[in-house]
């Protein structure tokens, strides 16, 4: 495969916005954001599947944070060209979105970073408590241990309602990803240096959204990004885990809608 030829789906037309999902799932994780565009015409929403995820084959060479970022950047060049665009990234996709902003500079109108990866492994600052509601009877009935472990890791509410959202938006992508490519990426999960280093400042309009109960990336480490984005709004939501666009979709959609309304729109 041509590593820049990622599979994607898109909606609408006008100014491009690239929405990048996270690790071991696919674009369906971000589709709950679509209602934020209702009543906001003129946005061409591009949802790629990262290499080795969803409908995109793995890279032809080694999989790492660097090769994944390069593949997305090449795909954006081929798909968006020299048009101004916005970018949104969730989790690992947030790290990629930061790399996109650093590479394209002022061509990027702004970014929305949802629970972005900033640090990993033992370097992460994680919250002490990550569960706000728990249905022990439900957890006892769930049969597949691997699915259950993922559910408990990415959702703060372990309830029947949360499980239904998990089954609809997260589990299909989890079951579709390339396990060998994911293992390679897990071993080389961070870019060699922060995309913002050294001293990068981007003056577009940016949104940072984290959650108090995020068991995978936390919320404190992400606040260091504010130094690089002078027009960044930072929000820390309570009552949600690593997938706030699924677990508390109305609140997240409202924040995304507000961010969209701040972005300059090229003629």
Short mmCIF file of the C-alpha atoms (twelve columns), coordinates in Angstrom:
data_MODEL
# 
_entry.id   MODEL 
# 
loop_
_atom_site.group_PDB 
_atom_site.id 
_atom_site.type_symbol 
_atom_site.label_atom_id 
_atom_site.label_alt_id 
_atom_site.label_comp_id 
_atom_site.label_asym_id 
_atom_site.label_seq_id 
_atom_site.Cartn_x 
_atom_site.Cartn_y 
_atom_site.Cartn_z 
_atom_site.pdbx_PDB_model_num 
ATOM 1   C CA . UNK A 1   0.000   0.000   0.000  1 
ATOM 2   C CA . UNK A 2   0.950   3.624   -0.470 1 
ATOM 3   C CA . UNK A 3   1.381   4.693   3.139  1 
ATOM 4   C CA . UNK A 4   -0.314  8.021   2.429  1 
ATOM 5   C CA . UNK A 5   -3.463  6.302   1.061  1 
ATOM 6   C CA . UNK A 6   -5.324  5.827   4.332  1 
ATOM 7   C CA . UNK A 7   -8.929  4.710   4.238  1 
ATOM 8   C CA . UNK A 8   -11.276 7.473   5.355  1 
ATOM 9   C CA . UNK A 9   -14.889 8.496   5.413  1 
ATOM 10  C CA . UNK A 10  -16.093 12.065  5.104  1 
ATOM 11  C CA . UNK A 11  -19.165 14.225  5.494  1 
ATOM 12  C CA . UNK A 12  -20.014 17.699  4.256  1 
ATOM 13  C CA . UNK A 13  -17.947 20.075  2.187  1 
ATOM 14  C CA . UNK A 14  -16.022 23.292  2.638  1 
ATOM 15  C CA . UNK A 15  -13.089 23.892  5.000  1 
ATOM 16  C CA . UNK A 16  -11.429 20.561  5.862  1 
ATOM 17  C CA . UNK A 17  -11.242 19.316  9.425  1 
ATOM 18  C CA . UNK A 18  -9.266  16.114  10.041 1 
ATOM 19  C CA . UNK A 19  -10.453 14.017  13.005 1 
ATOM 20  C CA . UNK A 20  -7.871  11.491  14.224 1 
ATOM 21  C CA . UNK A 21  -8.804  8.610   16.507 1 
ATOM 22  C CA . UNK A 22  -6.598  6.884   19.069 1 
ATOM 23  C CA . UNK A 23  -4.736  3.604   19.527 1 
ATOM 24  C CA . UNK A 24  -6.350  0.183   18.818 1 
ATOM 25  C CA . UNK A 25  -9.756  1.544   17.769 1 
ATOM 26  C CA . UNK A 26  -10.955 3.352   14.617 1 
ATOM 27  C CA . UNK A 27  -12.786 6.415   13.300 1 
ATOM 28  C CA . UNK A 28  -16.106 5.256   14.749 1 
ATOM 29  C CA . UNK A 29  -14.885 6.416   18.156 1 
ATOM 30  C CA . UNK A 30  -15.245 10.041  17.003 1 
ATOM 31  C CA . UNK A 31  -18.572 9.846   15.170 1 
ATOM 32  C CA . UNK A 32  -20.495 10.919  18.323 1 
ATOM 33  C CA . UNK A 33  -19.056 14.386  17.593 1 
ATOM 34  C CA . UNK A 34  -21.006 14.715  14.334 1 
ATOM 35  C CA . UNK A 35  -23.982 16.551  15.901 1 
ATOM 36  C CA . UNK A 36  -21.608 19.417  16.790 1 
ATOM 37  C CA . UNK A 37  -21.607 20.265  13.075 1 
ATOM 38  C CA . UNK A 38  -25.398 20.474  12.844 1 
ATOM 39  C CA . UNK A 39  -26.258 24.031  11.930 1 
ATOM 40  C CA . UNK A 40  -22.600 24.718  11.083 1 
ATOM 41  C CA . UNK A 41  -22.326 24.216  7.315  1 
ATOM 42  C CA . UNK A 42  -19.085 24.596  5.442  1 
ATOM 43  C CA . UNK A 43  -16.997 21.934  7.208  1 
ATOM 44  C CA . UNK A 44  -15.651 18.952  5.300  1 
ATOM 45  C CA . UNK A 45  -15.170 16.345  8.036  1 
ATOM 46  C CA . UNK A 46  -12.445 13.814  7.241  1 
ATOM 47  C CA . UNK A 47  -12.276 10.727  9.457  1 
ATOM 48  C CA . UNK A 48  -9.244  8.561   8.560  1 
ATOM 49  C CA . UNK A 49  -8.504  5.157   10.017 1 
ATOM 50  C CA . UNK A 50  -4.893  5.133   11.189 1 
ATOM 51  C CA . UNK A 51  -2.596  2.495   9.627  1 
ATOM 52  C CA . UNK A 52  -3.359  -0.925  11.082 1 
ATOM 53  C CA . UNK A 53  -6.716  0.284   12.409 1 
ATOM 54  C CA . UNK A 54  -10.234 -0.124  11.058 1 
ATOM 55  C CA . UNK A 55  -10.145 -0.327  7.262  1 
ATOM 56  C CA . UNK A 56  -6.548  0.868   6.809  1 
ATOM 57  C CA . UNK A 57  -3.843  -1.792  6.350  1 
ATOM 58  C CA . UNK A 58  -0.769  -1.574  8.522  1 
ATOM 59  C CA . UNK A 59  2.249   0.344   7.307  1 
ATOM 60  C CA . UNK A 60  4.552   -1.438  4.871  1 
ATOM 61  C CA . UNK A 61  7.478   -0.919  7.271  1 
ATOM 62  C CA . UNK A 62  7.853   -0.709  11.056 1 
ATOM 63  C CA . UNK A 63  5.063   0.855   13.085 1 
ATOM 64  C CA . UNK A 64  6.059   3.596   15.520 1 
ATOM 65  C CA . UNK A 65  4.745   6.959   16.642 1 
ATOM 66  C CA . UNK A 66  7.045   8.591   14.090 1 
ATOM 67  C CA . UNK A 67  5.987   6.450   11.129 1 
ATOM 68  C CA . UNK A 68  2.311   6.832   12.073 1 
ATOM 69  C CA . UNK A 69  2.652   10.618  12.237 1 
ATOM 70  C CA . UNK A 70  4.485   10.683  8.906  1 
ATOM 71  C CA . UNK A 71  1.745   8.582   7.274  1 
ATOM 72  C CA . UNK A 72  -0.975  10.932  8.497  1 
ATOM 73  C CA . UNK A 73  0.988   14.009  7.423  1 
ATOM 74  C CA . UNK A 74  1.519   12.538  3.948  1 
ATOM 75  C CA . UNK A 75  -2.173  11.686  3.728  1 
ATOM 76  C CA . UNK A 76  -3.182  15.223  4.706  1 
ATOM 77  C CA . UNK A 77  -0.862  16.662  2.049  1 
ATOM 78  C CA . UNK A 78  -2.474  14.412  -0.559 1 
ATOM 79  C CA . UNK A 79  -6.056  14.977  0.616  1 
ATOM 80  C CA . UNK A 80  -6.120  18.588  1.792  1 
ATOM 81  C CA . UNK A 81  -3.331  20.093  -0.306 1 
ATOM 82  C CA . UNK A 82  -2.466  23.679  0.565  1 
ATOM 83  C CA . UNK A 83  -5.909  24.634  1.915  1 
ATOM 84  C CA . UNK A 84  -6.224  25.890  5.501  1 
ATOM 85  C CA . UNK A 85  -7.685  23.199  7.737  1 
ATOM 86  C CA . UNK A 86  -8.426  22.310  11.349 1 
ATOM 87  C CA . UNK A 87  -7.460  19.150  13.187 1 
ATOM 88  C CA . UNK A 88  -8.937  17.192  16.086 1 
ATOM 89  C CA . UNK A 89  -7.219  14.285  17.790 1 
ATOM 90  C CA . UNK A 90  -8.190  11.962  20.625 1 
ATOM 91  C CA . UNK A 91  -5.662  10.098  22.828 1 
ATOM 92  C CA . UNK A 92  -2.820  8.825   20.580 1 
ATOM 93  C CA . UNK A 93  -4.544  10.780  17.818 1 
ATOM 94  C CA . UNK A 94  -4.003  13.868  19.964 1 
ATOM 95  C CA . UNK A 95  -0.260  13.291  19.813 1 
ATOM 96  C CA . UNK A 96  -0.547  12.949  16.031 1 
ATOM 97  C CA . UNK A 97  -2.671  16.125  15.842 1 
ATOM 98  C CA . UNK A 98  0.071   18.009  17.694 1 
ATOM 99  C CA . UNK A 99  2.611   16.748  15.149 1 
ATOM 100 C CA . UNK A 100 0.307   17.850  12.331 1 
ATOM 101 C CA . UNK A 101 0.052   21.360  13.787 1 
ATOM 102 C CA . UNK A 102 3.825   21.574  14.182 1 
ATOM 103 C CA . UNK A 103 4.442   20.360  10.616 1 
ATOM 104 C CA . UNK A 104 1.816   22.501  8.834  1 
ATOM 105 C CA . UNK A 105 2.151   25.605  10.997 1 
ATOM 106 C CA . UNK A 106 -0.166  28.471  10.105 1 
ATOM 107 C CA . UNK A 107 -1.999  26.339  7.546  1 
ATOM 108 C CA . UNK A 108 -3.674  24.828  10.633 1 
ATOM 109 C CA . UNK A 109 -6.526  27.063  11.777 1 
ATOM 110 C CA . UNK A 110 -6.599  25.408  15.187 1 
ATOM 111 C CA . UNK A 111 -6.775  22.087  16.970 1 
ATOM 112 C CA . UNK A 112 -8.987  20.298  19.464 1 
ATOM 113 C CA . UNK A 113 -7.096  17.827  21.648 1 
ATOM 114 C CA . UNK A 114 -9.270  15.324  23.494 1 
ATOM 115 C CA . UNK A 115 -7.411  13.516  26.296 1 
ATOM 116 C CA . UNK A 116 -4.196  13.697  24.227 1 
ATOM 117 C CA . UNK A 117 -1.171  11.505  24.859 1 
ATOM 118 C CA . UNK A 118 1.589   13.695  26.320 1 
ATOM 119 C CA . UNK A 119 3.569   11.323  28.524 1 
ATOM 120 C CA . UNK A 120 3.459   7.525   28.748 1 
ATOM 121 C CA . UNK A 121 4.417   4.656   31.005 1 
ATOM 122 C CA . UNK A 122 5.814   5.496   34.419 1 
ATOM 123 C CA . UNK A 123 6.190   9.169   33.452 1 
ATOM 124 C CA . UNK A 124 2.411   9.705   33.412 1 
ATOM 125 C CA . UNK A 125 0.651   11.512  36.241 1 
ATOM 126 C CA . UNK A 126 -2.537  9.526   36.750 1 
ATOM 127 C CA . UNK A 127 -5.462  10.211  39.102 1 
ATOM 128 C CA . UNK A 128 -5.896  8.145   42.242 1 
ATOM 129 C CA . UNK A 129 -9.563  7.403   41.554 1 
ATOM 130 C CA . UNK A 130 -10.882 6.594   38.085 1 
ATOM 131 C CA . UNK A 131 -14.336 5.068   38.707 1 
ATOM 132 C CA . UNK A 132 -17.380 7.175   39.577 1 
ATOM 133 C CA . UNK A 133 -20.093 4.527   39.252 1 
ATOM 134 C CA . UNK A 134 -19.900 0.738   39.309 1 
ATOM 135 C CA . UNK A 135 -22.432 -2.042  38.688 1 
ATOM 136 C CA . UNK A 136 -20.787 -5.175  40.105 1 
ATOM 137 C CA . UNK A 137 -23.576 -7.435  38.857 1 
ATOM 138 C CA . UNK A 138 -23.017 -6.190  35.298 1 
ATOM 139 C CA . UNK A 139 -19.254 -6.681  35.507 1 
ATOM 140 C CA . UNK A 140 -19.754 -10.241 36.754 1 
ATOM 141 C CA . UNK A 141 -21.938 -11.059 33.733 1 
ATOM 142 C CA . UNK A 142 -19.509 -9.798  31.087 1 
ATOM 143 C CA . UNK A 143 -17.854 -12.865 29.603 1 
ATOM 144 C CA . UNK A 144 -14.840 -11.822 27.522 1 
ATOM 145 C CA . UNK A 145 -12.020 -10.853 29.864 1 
ATOM 146 C CA . UNK A 146 -10.129 -8.807  27.260 1 
ATOM 147 C CA . UNK A 147 -13.216 -6.730  26.454 1 
ATOM 148 C CA . UNK A 148 -13.924 -6.242  30.151 1 
ATOM 149 C CA . UNK A 149 -10.377 -5.036  30.853 1 
ATOM 150 C CA . UNK A 150 -10.618 -2.461  28.089 1 
ATOM 151 C CA . UNK A 151 -14.050 -1.315  29.263 1 
ATOM 152 C CA . UNK A 152 -12.808 -0.781  32.798 1 
ATOM 153 C CA . UNK A 153 -9.708  1.063   31.555 1 
ATOM 154 C CA . UNK A 154 -11.414 3.573   29.273 1 
ATOM 155 C CA . UNK A 155 -14.772 4.243   30.948 1 
ATOM 156 C CA . UNK A 156 -15.324 5.876   34.341 1 
ATOM 157 C CA . UNK A 157 -18.893 4.624   34.683 1 
ATOM 158 C CA . UNK A 158 -19.118 0.847   34.787 1 
ATOM 159 C CA . UNK A 159 -22.839 0.669   34.170 1 
ATOM 160 C CA . UNK A 160 -25.230 -0.919  31.699 1 
ATOM 161 C CA . UNK A 161 -25.609 2.406   29.876 1 
ATOM 162 C CA . UNK A 162 -21.845 2.855   29.560 1 
ATOM 163 C CA . UNK A 163 -21.428 -0.713  28.348 1 
ATOM 164 C CA . UNK A 164 -23.962 -0.061  25.571 1 
ATOM 165 C CA . UNK A 165 -21.985 3.008   24.457 1 
ATOM 166 C CA . UNK A 166 -18.747 1.001   24.649 1 
ATOM 167 C CA . UNK A 167 -20.228 -1.769  22.484 1 
ATOM 168 C CA . UNK A 168 -21.425 0.695   19.866 1 
ATOM 169 C CA . UNK A 169 -18.509 3.108   19.543 1 
ATOM 170 C CA . UNK A 170 -15.362 1.419   20.888 1 
ATOM 171 C CA . UNK A 171 -15.578 -2.367  20.710 1 
ATOM 172 C CA . UNK A 172 -15.934 -2.678  16.893 1 
ATOM 173 C CA . UNK A 173 -12.696 -0.777  16.288 1 
ATOM 174 C CA . UNK A 174 -10.925 -2.680  19.061 1 
ATOM 175 C CA . UNK A 175 -11.820 -5.993  17.431 1 
ATOM 176 C CA . UNK A 176 -10.720 -4.794  13.975 1 
ATOM 177 C CA . UNK A 177 -7.215  -3.490  14.732 1 
ATOM 178 C CA . UNK A 178 -4.010  -5.239  13.652 1 
ATOM 179 C CA . UNK A 179 -2.573  -6.781  16.844 1 
ATOM 180 C CA . UNK A 180 0.976   -7.161  15.511 1 
ATOM 181 C CA . UNK A 181 1.164   -3.534  14.370 1 
ATOM 182 C CA . UNK A 182 -0.298  -2.423  17.704 1 
ATOM 183 C CA . UNK A 183 2.391   -4.338  19.588 1 
ATOM 184 C CA . UNK A 184 5.084   -2.602  17.524 1 
ATOM 185 C CA . UNK A 185 3.520   0.774   18.231 1 
ATOM 186 C CA . UNK A 186 3.190   0.031   21.930 1 
ATOM 187 C CA . UNK A 187 6.972   -0.466  22.035 1 
ATOM 188 C CA . UNK A 188 7.605   2.925   20.362 1 
ATOM 189 C CA . UNK A 189 4.566   4.908   21.457 1 
ATOM 190 C CA . UNK A 190 5.903   8.441   21.897 1 
ATOM 191 C CA . UNK A 191 7.423   10.760  19.322 1 
ATOM 192 C CA . UNK A 192 11.163  11.265  19.944 1 
ATOM 193 C CA . UNK A 193 10.444  14.751  21.261 1 
ATOM 194 C CA . UNK A 194 7.351   16.825  21.860 1 
ATOM 195 C CA . UNK A 195 6.073   18.198  18.549 1 
ATOM 196 C CA . UNK A 196 6.083   21.617  20.232 1 
ATOM 197 C CA . UNK A 197 9.802   21.419  21.016 1 
ATOM 198 C CA . UNK A 198 11.895  23.430  20.978 1 
ATOM 199 C CA . UNK A 199 9.871   26.511  21.765 1 
ATOM 200 C CA . UNK A 200 7.090   26.147  19.201 1 
ATOM 201 C CA . UNK A 201 4.187   28.555  19.644 1 
ATOM 202 C CA . UNK A 202 1.028   28.325  17.519 1 
ATOM 203 C CA . UNK A 203 -1.387  31.261  17.542 1 
ATOM 204 C CA . UNK A 204 -4.475  29.488  16.185 1 
ATOM 205 C CA . UNK A 205 -7.517  28.763  18.330 1 
ATOM 206 C CA . UNK A 206 -7.107  25.557  20.293 1 
ATOM 207 C CA . UNK A 207 -9.126  23.455  22.714 1 
ATOM 208 C CA . UNK A 208 -7.666  21.066  25.293 1 
ATOM 209 C CA . UNK A 209 -10.203 18.710  26.856 1 
ATOM 210 C CA . UNK A 210 -9.176  16.299  29.606 1 
ATOM 211 C CA . UNK A 211 -11.066 14.383  32.309 1 
ATOM 212 C CA . UNK A 212 -10.532 13.925  36.021 1 
ATOM 213 C CA . UNK A 213 -11.032 10.141  35.839 1 
ATOM 214 C CA . UNK A 214 -8.814  9.350   32.826 1 
ATOM 215 C CA . UNK A 215 -6.978  6.158   33.802 1 
ATOM 216 C CA . UNK A 216 -4.734  6.090   30.708 1 
ATOM 217 C CA . UNK A 217 -3.278  9.577   30.191 1 
ATOM 218 C CA . UNK A 218 -4.511  11.555  33.205 1 
ATOM 219 C CA . UNK A 219 -5.052  15.303  33.003 1 
ATOM 220 C CA . UNK A 220 -2.217  17.120  34.798 1 
ATOM 221 C CA . UNK A 221 0.545   16.454  32.250 1 
ATOM 222 C CA . UNK A 222 -1.535  17.919  29.438 1 
ATOM 223 C CA . UNK A 223 -1.671  21.361  31.068 1 
ATOM 224 C CA . UNK A 224 1.967   21.910  30.091 1 
ATOM 225 C CA . UNK A 225 0.739   22.282  26.498 1 
ATOM 226 C CA . UNK A 226 -0.775  25.651  27.361 1 
ATOM 227 C CA . UNK A 227 2.650   27.279  27.134 1 
ATOM 228 C CA . UNK A 228 2.796   26.474  23.410 1 
ATOM 229 C CA . UNK A 229 -0.729  27.553  22.455 1 
ATOM 230 C CA . UNK A 230 -1.484  31.110  23.674 1 
ATOM 231 C CA . UNK A 231 -5.104  30.929  22.428 1 
ATOM 232 C CA . UNK A 232 -5.868  27.528  23.945 1 
ATOM 233 C CA . UNK A 233 -8.934  26.935  26.114 1 
ATOM 234 C CA . UNK A 234 -8.417  24.150  28.659 1 
ATOM 235 C CA . UNK A 235 -11.306 22.190  30.191 1 
ATOM 236 C CA . UNK A 236 -11.072 19.386  32.760 1 
ATOM 237 C CA . UNK A 237 -14.356 17.455  32.868 1 
ATOM 238 C CA . UNK A 238 -15.447 15.509  35.921 1 
ATOM 239 C CA . UNK A 239 -17.315 12.224  35.684 1 
ATOM 240 C CA . UNK A 240 -15.752 10.753  32.547 1 
ATOM 241 C CA . UNK A 241 -12.803 8.572   31.601 1 
ATOM 242 C CA . UNK A 242 -10.673 8.261   28.491 1 
ATOM 243 C CA . UNK A 243 -13.528 8.612   25.987 1 
ATOM 244 C CA . UNK A 244 -15.464 11.726  26.980 1 
ATOM 245 C CA . UNK A 245 -16.883 12.131  23.458 1 
ATOM 246 C CA . UNK A 246 -18.663 8.814   24.105 1 
ATOM 247 C CA . UNK A 247 -19.267 8.896   27.850 1 
ATOM 248 C CA . UNK A 248 -20.490 12.500  28.132 1 
ATOM 249 C CA . UNK A 249 -21.143 13.293  24.489 1 
ATOM 250 C CA . UNK A 250 -23.523 16.283  24.924 1 
ATOM 251 C CA . UNK A 251 -21.023 18.242  27.040 1 
ATOM 252 C CA . UNK A 252 -18.159 17.479  24.667 1 
ATOM 253 C CA . UNK A 253 -20.189 18.368  21.584 1 
ATOM 254 C CA . UNK A 254 -21.042 21.728  23.134 1 
ATOM 255 C CA . UNK A 255 -17.352 22.432  23.744 1 
ATOM 256 C CA . UNK A 256 -16.412 21.362  20.222 1 
ATOM 257 C CA . UNK A 257 -19.172 23.534  18.775 1 
ATOM 258 C CA . UNK A 258 -17.881 26.515  20.727 1 
ATOM 259 C CA . UNK A 259 -14.340 25.878  19.491 1 
ATOM 260 C CA . UNK A 260 -15.524 25.583  15.879 1 
ATOM 261 C CA . UNK A 261 -17.228 28.945  16.190 1 
ATOM 262 C CA . UNK A 262 -13.912 30.605  17.162 1 
ATOM 263 C CA . UNK A 263 -11.993 29.366  14.130 1 
ATOM 264 C CA . UNK A 264 -11.317 31.818  11.300 1 
ATOM 265 C CA . UNK A 265 -12.997 30.721  8.102  1 
ATOM 266 C CA . UNK A 266 -11.012 31.294  4.907  1 
ATOM 267 C CA . UNK A 267 -12.884 32.745  1.950  1 
# 
